[in-house]
Amino acid sequence: MIQVFCNKRGSGKTKRLIELANSQSETIKGHVVYLDDDSRAMYSLNRNIRFIATNEYKLKDFEGLYGYLCGILSGDYDIEQIYIDGLCNIVDGDLPNAAFLFAKLEDVSELFNVDFFININEESCSEMPEFIKKYVA
């Protein structure tokens, strides 16, 4: 499953994503991973959640992010959920170019039974590309 949260900057998306990750980490049996472009959220997360500040890894595009996520999953078969906070902050790229990433994440989600929760900062979510709209919560 892929679920996208879309709203303007400062609308509380990160806070909601952190609350969701914290509550889910207490109820699921597997592991939870939280990716953010910086380390601000690290101390707000449950200590059982694997936090990764992606700015240390210099990810450049959606294809690189996909490879990075596959590397994370290949290192831990018990991951059940991955939270990505600020997709377009983590990589340089326009949302219309993210079709590759979402298609691949859908395949990975089904193959490895991993759920993805993704925050997208977008001033007008009504202009969201069609391939993403089906995931918007």
mmCIF file of N, CA and C in Angstrom:
data_model
loop_
_atom_site.group_PDB
_atom_site.id
_atom_site.type_symbol
_atom_site.label_atom_id
_atom_site.label_comp_id
_atom_site.label_asym_id
_atom_site.label_seq_id
_atom_site.Cartn_x
_atom_site.Cartn_y
_atom_site.Cartn_z
ATOM 1 N N MET A 1 0.835 -1.171 0.000
ATOM 2 C CA MET A 1 0.000 0.000 0.000
ATOM 3 C C MET A 1 0.890 1.248 0.000
ATOM 4 N N ILE A 2 0.452 2.221 -0.735
ATOM 5 C CA ILE A 2 1.088 3.532 -0.727
ATOM 6 C C ILE A 2 0.029 4.541 -0.334
ATOM 7 N N GLN A 3 0.363 5.398 0.624
ATOM 8 C CA GLN A 3 -0.555 6.458 1.018
ATOM 9 C C GLN A 3 0.212 7.771 0.976
ATOM 10 N N VAL A 4 -0.360 8.762 0.289
ATOM 11 C CA VAL A 4 0.272 10.064 0.135
ATOM 12 C C VAL A 4 -0.521 11.106 0.912
ATOM 13 N N PHE A 5 0.196 11.916 1.668
ATOM 14 C CA PHE A 5 -0.389 13.047 2.368
ATOM 15 C C PHE A 5 0.088 14.299 1.655
ATOM 16 N N CYS A 6 -0.837 15.098 1.210
ATOM 17 C CA CYS A 6 -0.499 16.273 0.418
ATOM 18 C C CYS A 6 -1.166 17.498 1.019
ATOM 19 N N ASN A 7 -0.366 18.530 1.222
ATOM 20 C CA ASN A 7 -0.894 19.790 1.711
ATOM 21 C C ASN A 7 0.207 20.837 1.647
ATOM 22 N N LYS A 8 -0.152 22.055 1.984
ATOM 23 C CA LYS A 8 0.809 23.161 1.960
ATOM 24 C C LYS A 8 1.846 23.005 3.069
ATOM 25 N N ARG A 9 2.972 23.653 2.888
ATOM 26 C CA ARG A 9 3.991 23.704 3.942
ATOM 27 C C ARG A 9 3.382 24.349 5.186
ATOM 28 N N GLY A 10 3.711 23.799 6.342
ATOM 29 C CA GLY A 10 3.233 24.368 7.595
ATOM 30 C C GLY A 10 1.834 23.931 7.988
ATOM 31 N N SER A 11 1.272 22.966 7.273
ATOM 32 C CA SER A 11 -0.097 22.535 7.573
ATOM 33 C C SER A 11 -0.168 21.393 8.581
ATOM 34 N N GLY A 12 0.974 20.907 9.058
ATOM 35 C CA GLY A 12 0.974 19.849 10.066
ATOM 36 C C GLY A 12 1.157 18.449 9.517
ATOM 37 N N LYS A 13 1.576 18.327 8.259
ATOM 38 C CA LYS A 13 1.762 16.997 7.669
ATOM 39 C C LYS A 13 2.822 16.188 8.416
ATOM 40 N N THR A 14 3.938 16.816 8.725
ATOM 41 C CA THR A 14 5.025 16.096 9.412
ATOM 42 C C THR A 14 4.570 15.638 10.786
ATOM 43 N N LYS A 15 3.897 16.493 11.509
ATOM 44 C CA LYS A 15 3.410 16.117 12.834
ATOM 45 C C LYS A 15 2.475 14.918 12.750
ATOM 46 N N ARG A 16 1.570 14.930 11.772
ATOM 47 C CA ARG A 16 0.642 13.796 11.599
ATOM 48 C C ARG A 16 1.390 12.536 11.203
ATOM 49 N N LEU A 17 2.409 12.667 10.339
ATOM 50 C CA LEU A 17 3.181 11.504 9.902
ATOM 51 C C LEU A 17 3.951 10.900 11.079
ATOM 52 N N ILE A 18 4.527 11.755 11.915
ATOM 53 C CA ILE A 18 5.240 11.281 13.102
ATOM 54 C C ILE A 18 4.282 10.575 14.048
ATOM 55 N N GLU A 19 3.110 11.161 14.292
ATOM 56 C CA GLU A 19 2.113 10.535 15.169
ATOM 57 C C GLU A 19 1.681 9.180 14.623
ATOM 58 N N LEU A 20 1.489 9.100 13.301
ATOM 59 C CA LEU A 20 1.098 7.828 12.686
ATOM 60 C C LEU A 20 2.206 6.792 12.842
ATOM 61 N N ALA A 21 3.435 7.188 12.570
ATOM 62 C CA ALA A 21 4.569 6.265 12.699
ATOM 63 C C ALA A 21 4.701 5.777 14.139
ATOM 64 N N ASN A 22 4.591 6.684 15.098
ATOM 65 C CA ASN A 22 4.702 6.301 16.506
ATOM 66 C C ASN A 22 3.595 5.340 16.919
ATOM 67 N N SER A 23 2.375 5.619 16.522
ATOM 68 C CA SER A 23 1.270 4.734 16.919
ATOM 69 C C SER A 23 1.379 3.377 16.219
ATOM 70 N N GLN A 24 1.768 3.374 14.961
ATOM 71 C CA GLN A 24 1.900 2.107 14.229
ATOM 72 C C GLN A 24 3.058 1.269 14.768
ATOM 73 N N SER A 25 4.135 1.914 15.198
ATOM 74 C CA SER A 25 5.292 1.165 15.686
ATOM 75 C C SER A 25 4.966 0.378 16.949
ATOM 76 N N GLU A 26 3.935 0.795 17.659
ATOM 77 C CA GLU A 26 3.531 0.094 18.875
ATOM 78 C C GLU A 26 2.597 -1.081 18.597
ATOM 79 N N THR A 27 2.008 -1.123 17.397
ATOM 80 C CA THR A 27 1.025 -2.161 17.127
ATOM 81 C C THR A 27 1.471 -3.205 16.104
ATOM 82 N N ILE A 28 2.398 -2.864 15.214
ATOM 83 C CA ILE A 28 2.813 -3.841 14.210
ATOM 84 C C ILE A 28 3.947 -4.704 14.754
ATOM 85 N N LYS A 29 4.119 -5.869 14.164
ATOM 86 C CA LYS A 29 5.150 -6.795 14.622
ATOM 87 C C LYS A 29 6.504 -6.498 13.979
ATOM 88 N N GLY A 30 6.482 -5.958 12.770
ATOM 89 C CA GLY A 30 7.725 -5.719 12.044
ATOM 90 C C GLY A 30 8.363 -4.391 12.391
ATOM 91 N N HIS A 31 9.339 -4.004 11.566
ATOM 92 C CA HIS A 31 10.093 -2.779 11.791
ATOM 93 C C HIS A 31 9.525 -1.609 11.002
ATOM 94 N N VAL A 32 9.798 -0.404 11.508
ATOM 95 C CA VAL A 32 9.358 0.836 10.883
ATOM 96 C C VAL A 32 10.590 1.685 10.587
ATOM 97 N N VAL A 33 10.613 2.286 9.387
ATOM 98 C CA VAL A 33 11.701 3.174 8.981
ATOM 99 C C VAL A 33 11.095 4.527 8.644
ATOM 100 N N TYR A 34 11.764 5.593 9.075
ATOM 101 C CA TYR A 34 11.299 6.960 8.821
ATOM 102 C C TYR A 34 12.432 7.720 8.149
ATOM 103 N N LEU A 35 12.182 8.216 6.929
ATOM 104 C CA LEU A 35 13.166 8.994 6.190
ATOM 105 C C LEU A 35 12.759 10.456 6.152
ATOM 106 N N ASP A 36 13.730 11.323 6.389
ATOM 107 C CA ASP A 36 13.500 12.758 6.313
ATOM 108 C C ASP A 36 14.759 13.386 5.725
ATOM 109 N N ASP A 37 14.620 14.582 5.187
ATOM 110 C CA ASP A 37 15.776 15.235 4.570
ATOM 111 C C ASP A 37 16.718 15.850 5.596
ATOM 112 N N ASP A 38 16.306 15.938 6.842
ATOM 113 C CA ASP A 38 17.178 16.421 7.909
ATOM 114 C C ASP A 38 16.810 15.692 9.199
ATOM 115 N N SER A 39 17.450 16.042 10.295
ATOM 116 C CA SER A 39 17.259 15.276 11.527
ATOM 117 C C SER A 39 16.291 15.904 12.521
ATOM 118 N N ARG A 40 15.505 16.877 12.107
ATOM 119 C CA ARG A 40 14.595 17.558 13.044
ATOM 120 C C ARG A 40 13.602 16.622 13.714
ATOM 121 N N ALA A 41 13.114 15.629 13.004
ATOM 122 C CA ALA A 41 12.066 14.750 13.543
ATOM 123 C C ALA A 41 12.611 13.618 14.407
ATOM 124 N N MET A 42 13.904 13.457 14.424
ATOM 125 C CA MET A 42 14.514 12.295 15.077
ATOM 126 C C MET A 42 14.071 12.125 16.529
ATOM 127 N N TYR A 43 14.021 13.184 17.290
ATOM 128 C CA TYR A 43 13.712 13.069 18.714
ATOM 129 C C TYR A 43 12.215 13.004 19.008
ATOM 130 N N SER A 44 11.391 13.165 17.984
ATOM 131 C CA SER A 44 9.948 13.052 18.152
ATOM 132 C C SER A 44 9.452 11.632 17.892
ATOM 133 N N LEU A 45 10.323 10.800 17.358
ATOM 134 C CA LEU A 45 9.932 9.442 16.994
ATOM 135 C C LEU A 45 10.208 8.450 18.114
ATOM 136 N N ASN A 46 9.383 7.433 18.174
ATOM 137 C CA ASN A 46 9.581 6.323 19.089
ATOM 138 C C ASN A 46 10.976 5.740 18.849
ATOM 139 N N ARG A 47 11.651 5.330 19.890
ATOM 140 C CA ARG A 47 13.026 4.849 19.744
ATOM 141 C C ARG A 47 13.137 3.542 18.969
ATOM 142 N N ASN A 48 12.022 2.852 18.775
ATOM 143 C CA ASN A 48 12.036 1.608 17.996
ATOM 144 C C ASN A 48 11.984 1.861 16.490
ATOM 145 N N ILE A 49 11.760 3.102 16.100
ATOM 146 C CA ILE A 49 11.684 3.454 14.676
ATOM 147 C C ILE A 49 13.084 3.784 14.183
ATOM 148 N N ARG A 50 13.466 3.190 13.071
ATOM 149 C CA ARG A 50 14.778 3.470 12.460
ATOM 150 C C ARG A 50 14.662 4.784 11.716
ATOM 151 N N PHE A 51 15.338 5.817 12.214
ATOM 152 C CA PHE A 51 15.315 7.133 11.588
ATOM 153 C C PHE A 51 16.530 7.280 10.682
ATOM 154 N N ILE A 52 16.301 7.810 9.458
ATOM 155 C CA ILE A 52 17.394 8.047 8.525
ATOM 156 C C ILE A 52 17.276 9.470 7.996
ATOM 157 N N ALA A 53 18.326 10.259 8.215
ATOM 158 C CA ALA A 53 18.409 11.606 7.632
ATOM 159 C C ALA A 53 19.065 11.450 6.263
ATOM 160 N N THR A 54 18.285 11.626 5.218
ATOM 161 C CA THR A 54 18.778 11.337 3.869
ATOM 162 C C THR A 54 19.756 12.378 3.341
ATOM 163 N N ASN A 55 19.843 13.548 3.976
ATOM 164 C CA ASN A 55 20.776 14.567 3.483
ATOM 165 C C ASN A 55 22.222 14.091 3.565
ATOM 166 N N GLU A 56 22.486 13.112 4.387
ATOM 167 C CA GLU A 56 23.828 12.564 4.516
ATOM 168 C C GLU A 56 24.203 11.669 3.340
ATOM 169 N N TYR A 57 23.226 11.260 2.531
ATOM 170 C CA TYR A 57 23.463 10.306 1.455
ATOM 171 C C TYR A 57 23.415 10.926 0.067
ATOM 172 N N LYS A 58 23.131 12.213 -0.013
ATOM 173 C CA LYS A 58 23.184 12.963 -1.282
ATOM 174 C C LYS A 58 22.369 12.301 -2.393
ATOM 175 N N LEU A 59 21.129 11.960 -2.106
ATOM 176 C CA LEU A 59 20.245 11.392 -3.121
ATOM 177 C C LEU A 59 19.890 12.469 -4.131
ATOM 178 N N LYS A 60 19.929 12.147 -5.411
ATOM 179 C CA LYS A 60 19.752 13.168 -6.442
ATOM 180 C C LYS A 60 18.408 13.103 -7.158
ATOM 181 N N ASP A 61 17.902 11.900 -7.401
ATOM 182 C CA ASP A 61 16.681 11.796 -8.200
ATOM 183 C C ASP A 61 15.816 10.640 -7.694
ATOM 184 N N PHE A 62 14.654 10.491 -8.315
ATOM 185 C CA PHE A 62 13.704 9.463 -7.890
ATOM 186 C C PHE A 62 14.252 8.058 -8.103
ATOM 187 N N GLU A 63 15.014 7.868 -9.150
ATOM 188 C CA GLU A 63 15.604 6.554 -9.406
ATOM 189 C C GLU A 63 16.619 6.205 -8.312
ATOM 190 N N GLY A 64 17.411 7.186 -7.909
ATOM 191 C CA GLY A 64 18.362 6.971 -6.818
ATOM 192 C C GLY A 64 17.660 6.663 -5.507
ATOM 193 N N LEU A 65 16.556 7.342 -5.247
ATOM 194 C CA LEU A 65 15.782 7.078 -4.034
ATOM 195 C C LEU A 65 15.223 5.664 -4.056
ATOM 196 N N TYR A 66 14.746 5.233 -5.214
ATOM 197 C CA TYR A 66 14.230 3.864 -5.329
ATOM 198 C C TYR A 66 15.328 2.854 -4.991
ATOM 199 N N GLY A 67 16.502 3.037 -5.548
ATOM 200 C CA GLY A 67 17.617 2.137 -5.252
ATOM 201 C C GLY A 67 17.974 2.153 -3.778
ATOM 202 N N TYR A 68 17.947 3.330 -3.188
ATOM 203 C CA TYR A 68 18.245 3.479 -1.766
ATOM 204 C C TYR A 68 17.225 2.712 -0.916
ATOM 205 N N LEU A 69 15.940 2.849 -1.265
ATOM 206 C CA LEU A 69 14.891 2.137 -0.530
ATOM 207 C C LEU A 69 15.043 0.625 -0.676
ATOM 208 N N CYS A 70 15.405 0.174 -1.863
ATOM 209 C CA CYS A 70 15.637 -1.266 -2.066
ATOM 210 C C CYS A 70 16.800 -1.747 -1.206
ATOM 211 N N GLY A 71 17.825 -0.923 -1.078
ATOM 212 C CA GLY A 71 18.954 -1.276 -0.217
ATOM 213 C C GLY A 71 18.534 -1.404 1.239
ATOM 214 N N ILE A 72 17.686 -0.489 1.690
ATOM 215 C CA ILE A 72 17.176 -0.558 3.064
ATOM 216 C C ILE A 72 16.390 -1.850 3.266
ATOM 217 N N LEU A 73 15.518 -2.154 2.318
ATOM 218 C CA LEU A 73 14.688 -3.360 2.433
ATOM 219 C C LEU A 73 15.515 -4.636 2.341
ATOM 220 N N SER A 74 16.559 -4.631 1.537
ATOM 221 C CA SER A 74 17.368 -5.846 1.413
ATOM 222 C C SER A 74 18.191 -6.099 2.671
ATOM 223 N N GLY A 75 18.410 -5.083 3.470
ATOM 224 C CA GLY A 75 19.171 -5.238 4.705
ATOM 225 C C GLY A 75 18.322 -5.638 5.900
ATOM 226 N N ASP A 76 17.001 -5.583 5.755
ATOM 227 C CA ASP A 76 16.115 -5.910 6.877
ATOM 228 C C ASP A 76 14.790 -6.425 6.318
ATOM 229 N N TYR A 77 14.622 -7.710 6.332
ATOM 230 C CA TYR A 77 13.412 -8.326 5.774
ATOM 231 C C TYR A 77 12.187 -8.146 6.659
ATOM 232 N N ASP A 78 12.359 -7.589 7.848
ATOM 233 C CA ASP A 78 11.249 -7.416 8.777
ATOM 234 C C ASP A 78 10.590 -6.047 8.681
ATOM 235 N N ILE A 79 11.019 -5.209 7.735
ATOM 236 C CA ILE A 79 10.423 -3.876 7.597
ATOM 237 C C ILE A 79 8.996 -4.020 7.061
ATOM 238 N N GLU A 80 8.055 -3.418 7.773
ATOM 239 C CA GLU A 80 6.653 -3.438 7.361
ATOM 240 C C GLU A 80 6.173 -2.084 6.870
ATOM 241 N N GLN A 81 6.806 -1.011 7.352
ATOM 242 C CA GLN A 81 6.362 0.327 6.976
ATOM 243 C C GLN A 81 7.560 1.246 6.772
ATOM 244 N N ILE A 82 7.451 2.090 5.729
ATOM 245 C CA ILE A 82 8.443 3.119 5.483
ATOM 246 C C ILE A 82 7.714 4.449 5.344
ATOM 247 N N TYR A 83 8.163 5.426 6.110
ATOM 248 C CA TYR A 83 7.606 6.778 6.080
ATOM 249 C C TYR A 83 8.623 7.688 5.390
ATOM 250 N N ILE A 84 8.162 8.450 4.406
ATOM 251 C CA ILE A 84 9.016 9.374 3.678
ATOM 252 C C ILE A 84 8.440 10.769 3.869
ATOM 253 N N ASP A 85 9.165 11.598 4.592
ATOM 254 C CA ASP A 85 8.679 12.939 4.922
ATOM 255 C C ASP A 85 9.306 13.966 3.976
ATOM 256 N N GLY A 86 8.480 14.568 3.139
ATOM 257 C CA GLY A 86 8.954 15.593 2.216
ATOM 258 C C GLY A 86 9.667 14.995 1.012
ATOM 259 N N LEU A 87 8.945 14.258 0.202
ATOM 260 C CA LEU A 87 9.534 13.560 -0.943
ATOM 261 C C LEU A 87 10.399 14.476 -1.799
ATOM 262 N N CYS A 88 9.885 15.631 -2.152
ATOM 263 C CA CYS A 88 10.624 16.535 -3.042
ATOM 264 C C CYS A 88 11.704 17.329 -2.318
ATOM 265 N N ASN A 89 11.793 17.196 -0.993
ATOM 266 C CA ASN A 89 12.915 17.757 -0.248
ATOM 267 C C ASN A 89 14.080 16.771 -0.224
ATOM 268 N N ILE A 90 13.762 15.492 -0.316
ATOM 269 C CA ILE A 90 14.783 14.445 -0.259
ATOM 270 C C ILE A 90 15.537 14.354 -1.582
ATOM 271 N N VAL A 91 14.812 14.469 -2.687
ATOM 272 C CA VAL A 91 15.444 14.408 -4.009
ATOM 273 C C VAL A 91 15.063 15.640 -4.817
ATOM 274 N N ASP A 92 15.928 15.990 -5.754
ATOM 275 C CA ASP A 92 15.601 17.060 -6.685
ATOM 276 C C ASP A 92 14.773 16.454 -7.804
ATOM 277 N N GLY A 93 13.624 16.994 -8.030
ATOM 278 C CA GLY A 93 12.783 16.464 -9.094
ATOM 279 C C GLY A 93 11.380 16.995 -8.993
ATOM 280 N N ASP A 94 10.750 17.070 -10.136
ATOM 281 C CA ASP A 94 9.364 17.500 -10.187
ATOM 282 C C ASP A 94 8.461 16.286 -10.053
ATOM 283 N N LEU A 95 7.314 16.466 -9.424
ATOM 284 C CA LEU A 95 6.390 15.351 -9.213
ATOM 285 C C LEU A 95 5.996 14.621 -10.498
ATOM 286 N N PRO A 96 5.794 15.315 -11.617
ATOM 287 C CA PRO A 96 5.461 14.565 -12.825
ATOM 288 C C PRO A 96 6.531 13.539 -13.208
ATOM 289 N N ASN A 97 7.760 13.746 -12.757
ATOM 290 C CA ASN A 97 8.843 12.803 -13.048
ATOM 291 C C ASN A 97 8.917 11.656 -12.048
ATOM 292 N N ALA A 98 8.022 11.620 -11.084
ATOM 293 C CA ALA A 98 8.043 10.592 -10.049
ATOM 294 C C ALA A 98 7.233 9.356 -10.417
ATOM 295 N N ALA A 99 6.703 9.291 -11.618
ATOM 296 C CA ALA A 99 5.889 8.142 -12.032
ATOM 297 C C ALA A 99 6.672 6.841 -11.895
ATOM 298 N N PHE A 100 7.943 6.874 -12.285
ATOM 299 C CA PHE A 100 8.810 5.697 -12.158
ATOM 300 C C PHE A 100 8.847 5.215 -10.711
ATOM 301 N N LEU A 101 9.086 6.144 -9.789
ATOM 302 C CA LEU A 101 9.200 5.791 -8.376
ATOM 303 C C LEU A 101 7.919 5.156 -7.858
ATOM 304 N N PHE A 102 6.782 5.767 -8.147
ATOM 305 C CA PHE A 102 5.524 5.237 -7.613
ATOM 306 C C PHE A 102 5.175 3.877 -8.211
ATOM 307 N N ALA A 103 5.469 3.671 -9.479
ATOM 308 C CA ALA A 103 5.216 2.363 -10.096
ATOM 309 C C ALA A 103 6.083 1.294 -9.432
ATOM 310 N N LYS A 104 7.340 1.618 -9.201
ATOM 311 C CA LYS A 104 8.255 0.658 -8.565
ATOM 312 C C LYS A 104 7.881 0.418 -7.103
ATOM 313 N N LEU A 105 7.493 1.475 -6.392
ATOM 314 C CA LEU A 105 7.097 1.302 -4.997
ATOM 315 C C LEU A 105 5.851 0.435 -4.877
ATOM 316 N N GLU A 106 4.953 0.568 -5.816
ATOM 317 C CA GLU A 106 3.754 -0.272 -5.796
ATOM 318 C C GLU A 106 4.141 -1.746 -5.943
ATOM 319 N N ASP A 107 5.060 -2.033 -6.854
ATOM 320 C CA ASP A 107 5.546 -3.408 -7.030
ATOM 321 C C ASP A 107 6.232 -3.922 -5.763
ATOM 322 N N VAL A 108 7.110 -3.107 -5.187
ATOM 323 C CA VAL A 108 7.843 -3.495 -3.978
ATOM 324 C C VAL A 108 6.878 -3.699 -2.817
ATOM 325 N N SER A 109 5.884 -2.840 -2.721
ATOM 326 C CA SER A 109 4.899 -2.946 -1.652
ATOM 327 C C SER A 109 4.185 -4.296 -1.695
ATOM 328 N N GLU A 110 3.793 -4.697 -2.878
ATOM 329 C CA GLU A 110 3.087 -5.975 -3.019
ATOM 330 C C GLU A 110 4.030 -7.162 -2.826
ATOM 331 N N LEU A 111 5.211 -7.075 -3.389
ATOM 332 C CA LEU A 111 6.161 -8.186 -3.338
ATOM 333 C C LEU A 111 6.662 -8.466 -1.931
ATOM 334 N N PHE A 112 6.957 -7.408 -1.166
ATOM 335 C CA PHE A 112 7.552 -7.571 0.164
ATOM 336 C C PHE A 112 6.615 -7.208 1.306
ATOM 337 N N ASN A 113 5.355 -6.896 0.983
ATOM 338 C CA ASN A 113 4.351 -6.560 1.991
ATOM 339 C C ASN A 113 4.814 -5.392 2.885
ATOM 340 N N VAL A 114 5.215 -4.309 2.209
ATOM 341 C CA VAL A 114 5.674 -3.100 2.881
ATOM 342 C C VAL A 114 4.715 -1.968 2.536
ATOM 343 N N ASP A 115 4.330 -1.197 3.539
ATOM 344 C CA ASP A 115 3.475 -0.037 3.322
ATOM 345 C C ASP A 115 4.334 1.220 3.300
ATOM 346 N N PHE A 116 4.024 2.124 2.360
ATOM 347 C CA PHE A 116 4.741 3.387 2.233
ATOM 348 C C PHE A 116 3.791 4.534 2.551
ATOM 349 N N PHE A 117 4.241 5.456 3.392
ATOM 350 C CA PHE A 117 3.491 6.650 3.739
ATOM 351 C C PHE A 117 4.369 7.830 3.341
ATOM 352 N N ILE A 118 3.867 8.680 2.456
ATOM 353 C CA ILE A 118 4.704 9.711 1.851
ATOM 354 C C ILE A 118 4.056 11.082 2.009
ATOM 355 N N ASN A 119 4.820 12.035 2.550
ATOM 356 C CA ASN A 119 4.396 13.432 2.619
ATOM 357 C C ASN A 119 4.912 14.174 1.402
ATOM 358 N N ILE A 120 4.038 14.953 0.799
ATOM 359 C CA ILE A 120 4.421 15.786 -0.336
ATOM 360 C C ILE A 120 3.973 17.208 -0.049
ATOM 361 N N ASN A 121 4.917 18.132 -0.114
ATOM 362 C CA ASN A 121 4.585 19.549 0.023
ATOM 363 C C ASN A 121 4.122 20.042 -1.335
ATOM 364 N N GLU A 122 2.903 20.438 -1.405
ATOM 365 C CA GLU A 122 2.365 20.896 -2.681
ATOM 366 C C GLU A 122 1.395 22.026 -2.397
ATOM 367 N N GLU A 123 1.610 23.131 -3.046
ATOM 368 C CA GLU A 123 0.751 24.284 -2.815
ATOM 369 C C GLU A 123 -0.668 24.056 -3.356
ATOM 370 N N SER A 124 -0.766 23.317 -4.414
ATOM 371 C CA SER A 124 -2.091 23.026 -4.958
ATOM 372 C C SER A 124 -2.197 21.539 -5.256
ATOM 373 N N CYS A 125 -2.735 20.797 -4.321
ATOM 374 C CA CYS A 125 -2.835 19.351 -4.492
ATOM 375 C C CYS A 125 -3.794 18.969 -5.602
ATOM 376 N N SER A 126 -4.632 19.900 -6.008
ATOM 377 C CA SER A 126 -5.544 19.610 -7.118
ATOM 378 C C SER A 126 -4.780 19.478 -8.431
ATOM 379 N N GLU A 127 -3.553 20.021 -8.483
ATOM 380 C CA GLU A 127 -2.720 19.905 -9.675
ATOM 381 C C GLU A 127 -1.756 18.729 -9.588
ATOM 382 N N MET A 128 -1.992 17.856 -8.650
ATOM 383 C CA MET A 128 -1.176 16.667 -8.457
ATOM 384 C C MET A 128 -1.279 15.788 -9.702
ATOM 385 N N PRO A 129 -0.173 15.179 -10.144
ATOM 386 C CA PRO A 129 -0.235 14.265 -11.294
ATOM 387 C C PRO A 129 -1.238 13.137 -11.039
ATOM 388 N N GLU A 130 -1.891 12.683 -12.084
ATOM 389 C CA GLU A 130 -2.917 11.656 -11.969
ATOM 390 C C GLU A 130 -2.418 10.373 -11.305
ATOM 391 N N PHE A 131 -1.173 9.977 -11.615
ATOM 392 C CA PHE A 131 -0.680 8.720 -11.064
ATOM 393 C C PHE A 131 -0.495 8.776 -9.546
ATOM 394 N N ILE A 132 -0.456 9.983 -8.972
ATOM 395 C CA ILE A 132 -0.320 10.115 -7.523
ATOM 396 C C ILE A 132 -1.682 10.262 -6.853
ATOM 397 N N LYS A 133 -2.643 10.816 -7.542
ATOM 398 C CA LYS A 133 -3.965 11.102 -6.940
ATOM 399 C C LYS A 133 -4.603 9.862 -6.336
ATOM 400 N N LYS A 134 -4.367 8.695 -6.916
ATOM 401 C CA LYS A 134 -5.015 7.488 -6.379
ATOM 402 C C LYS A 134 -4.457 7.087 -5.011
ATOM 403 N N TYR A 135 -3.313 7.652 -4.624
ATOM 404 C CA TYR A 135 -2.720 7.347 -3.334
ATOM 405 C C TYR A 135 -3.006 8.381 -2.256
ATOM 406 N N VAL A 136 -3.588 9.529 -2.635
ATOM 407 C CA VAL A 136 -3.788 10.634 -1.693
ATOM 408 C C VAL A 136 -4.859 10.272 -0.678
ATOM 409 N N ALA A 137 -4.492 10.500 0.596
ATOM 410 C CA ALA A 137 -5.427 10.182 1.698
ATOM 411 C C ALA A 137 -6.419 11.306 1.886
#
